Amino acid sequence: MANTHSTEPVLQAFSVSHSYGVRKALSEVSFNVFPGRVTMLLGPNGAGKTTLFSLIARLLPLGHGSMKLCGTDLATASDQILSQLGIVFQQQTLDLDLSVGQNLVYYAALHGLPRATARERMAVALTRLELQGREHDRLRDLNGGHRRRVEIARMLLTRPRLLLLDEPTVGLDIPTRRSLVEFLHALAVEENIGVLWATHLADEVEAGDDLVVLSKGRVVQTGASTGNLTEFLEKESELA
């Protein structure tokens, strides 16, 4: 999916390292994420993907190196800057006993959005994610794919410039997963959002995606994907 790189990354990582005691989880990791593009963060279990996401989300303190979100040092970023970051974790964080609309309205309220603004953006997001008419459905009654779409709709309420996706298709059937992959790639371009997507599934990588391949906490490959599935599987085998 062709798209011209912006000259200003939405996320920059400079020589990021992190250790858990004597075990080094990340070592001198550097890369950029650009608006309107999907950057695939690839690597086997234990490569450091989760640690990197935790640092970006400020769930862990950054010990060495630096990161910038929308040009601002992430360590000292204000709440206004941090609101430019949306996260969809591998484990779902929706309240299953509430309706679609209630989940979205409560999230908007936590972020200080006026009710009228929240309602307007909610209508747009639900339509964009083909969930129109499902506002009053209880989350517990939706399938896994629709729940994921609600989580993404929730993130879009704050109009983030960077979206972190941590294995967002885990547990979904193949047709639902494929539909979500296509939607998220289109969303990045149409909404000019930078997407950093952690995955271990080769068929989620599309031609033209930016790649950051981690192995044992180090970046071992960067560049643009050719969409060559065999090439990726060979690389994955080498890193395992």
XYZ file of C-alpha atoms in Angstrom, residues 2-176:
175
model
C 1.922 3.036 -1.206
C 2.056 6.219 0.776
C 4.587 9.029 1.008
C 6.573 9.276 4.225
C 6.028 12.355 6.315
C 9.203 14.188 7.225
C 8.047 14.217 10.870
C 7.724 10.853 12.636
C 4.969 10.474 15.224
C 7.247 8.207 17.259
C 11.030 8.200 17.471
C 13.090 5.766 19.518
C 16.766 6.529 20.095
C 19.087 3.826 21.499
C 16.416 2.516 23.880
C 17.642 -0.106 26.362
C 15.917 -1.744 29.291
C 16.899 -4.384 31.818
C 15.054 -6.468 34.408
C 17.784 -6.821 36.984
C 20.703 -8.507 35.223
C 18.587 -9.597 32.242
C 18.693 -7.187 29.334
C 15.353 -7.048 27.523
C 16.196 -4.305 25.010
C 19.561 -3.112 23.751
C 20.112 0.092 21.726
C 16.774 -0.054 19.896
C 16.209 2.785 17.404
C 13.426 3.266 14.831
C 10.760 5.720 13.610
C 7.014 5.441 13.032
C 5.527 7.765 10.414
C 1.958 9.053 10.067
C -0.190 7.317 7.490
C 1.897 4.147 7.638
C 1.871 0.783 9.399
C 5.092 -0.261 11.113
C 5.157 -3.968 11.895
C 7.093 -4.916 15.015
C 8.142 -8.513 14.448
C 9.995 -11.073 16.505
C 9.588 -14.334 18.418
C 8.427 -14.529 22.024
C 11.029 -12.981 24.287
C 12.333 -10.646 21.603
C 11.380 -7.529 23.594
C 8.158 -6.440 21.886
C 6.094 -6.283 25.086
C 8.828 -4.405 26.946
C 9.051 -1.857 24.142
C 5.294 -1.295 24.173
C 5.336 -0.919 27.963
C 8.014 1.773 27.666
C 6.080 3.678 25.006
C 2.919 3.503 27.128
C 4.968 4.660 30.151
C 4.033 1.562 32.096
C 7.781 1.128 32.669
C 10.360 3.863 33.297
C 12.859 4.403 30.505
C 16.308 3.611 31.834
C 18.503 4.340 28.827
C 17.939 6.167 25.563
C 14.995 8.391 24.699
C 11.712 8.436 22.823
C 9.708 11.244 21.279
C 5.954 11.339 20.694
C 4.905 13.940 18.137
C 8.302 15.609 18.585
C 8.108 15.821 22.396
C 10.275 13.828 24.796
C 8.002 11.046 26.031
C 9.500 11.106 29.527
C 8.286 14.662 30.160
C 5.291 14.773 27.803
C 2.158 16.547 29.032
C -1.259 14.893 29.202
C -2.149 16.757 26.011
C 0.741 15.111 24.157
C 0.021 11.704 25.693
C -3.574 11.964 24.449
C -2.104 11.588 20.944
C -1.359 7.952 21.833
C -3.999 5.216 21.521
C -3.369 1.647 22.681
C -5.144 -1.625 21.949
C -3.711 -4.291 24.239
C -3.654 -8.009 23.520
C -5.964 -8.577 26.472
C -9.302 -6.876 25.950
C -10.087 -4.048 28.356
C -13.785 -3.481 27.645
C -16.491 -3.893 30.273
C -18.503 -6.828 28.960
C -21.562 -5.976 31.051
C -21.932 -2.523 29.496
C -23.228 -1.653 26.054
C -21.075 -0.530 23.147
C -22.201 3.052 23.647
C -21.618 3.009 27.395
C -18.056 1.762 26.963
C -17.318 4.554 24.506
C -19.052 7.320 26.473
C -17.249 6.420 29.703
C -13.896 6.366 27.931
C -14.584 9.774 26.396
C -15.533 11.163 29.809
C -12.269 9.888 31.322
C -10.421 11.846 28.657
C -12.423 15.006 29.293
C -14.323 15.097 26.006
C -17.543 17.143 26.112
C -20.586 14.910 25.784
C -21.701 16.459 22.480
C -18.216 16.009 21.007
C -18.060 12.452 22.291
C -21.430 11.580 20.751
C -20.451 13.077 17.405
C -17.134 11.249 17.304
C -18.734 8.028 18.513
C -21.201 8.070 15.619
C -18.366 8.607 13.144
C -16.183 5.881 14.689
C -18.979 3.300 14.836
C -19.887 3.974 11.218
C -16.219 3.795 10.197
C -15.924 0.404 11.907
C -19.239 -0.891 10.496
C -20.833 -0.966 13.948
C -23.630 1.508 13.298
C -26.835 0.383 14.973
C -24.917 -1.641 17.599
C -24.621 1.168 20.158
C -27.078 -0.458 22.579
C -25.745 -4.013 22.198
C -24.086 -5.439 25.284
C -20.399 -6.278 24.754
C -20.913 -9.773 26.106
C -23.232 -10.487 23.180
C -20.686 -9.505 20.498
C -18.184 -11.845 18.879
C -14.421 -11.355 19.234
C -14.022 -9.449 15.993
C -16.718 -6.935 16.867
C -15.271 -6.465 20.349
C -11.919 -5.610 18.777
C -13.642 -3.099 16.537
C -15.251 -1.486 19.591
C -11.818 -1.173 21.211
C -10.469 0.539 18.106
C -13.521 2.810 17.914
C -12.868 3.752 21.532
C -9.275 4.717 20.718
C -10.418 6.860 17.783
C -12.552 9.064 20.039
C -9.444 10.993 21.128
C -8.189 11.203 17.509
C -4.719 9.836 18.266
C -1.779 10.362 15.956
C -0.130 7.098 17.038
C -1.907 3.783 17.543
C -0.161 0.897 19.335
C -1.579 -2.533 18.527
C -0.369 -5.419 20.670
C -1.281 -8.655 18.858
C -4.788 -7.270 18.158
C -6.025 -10.293 16.199
C -5.208 -12.992 18.765
C -8.105 -15.437 19.121
C -9.939 -14.320 15.979
C -10.894 -16.666 13.160
C -9.089 -16.276 9.835
C -11.816 -14.346 7.915
C -12.347 -11.937 10.841
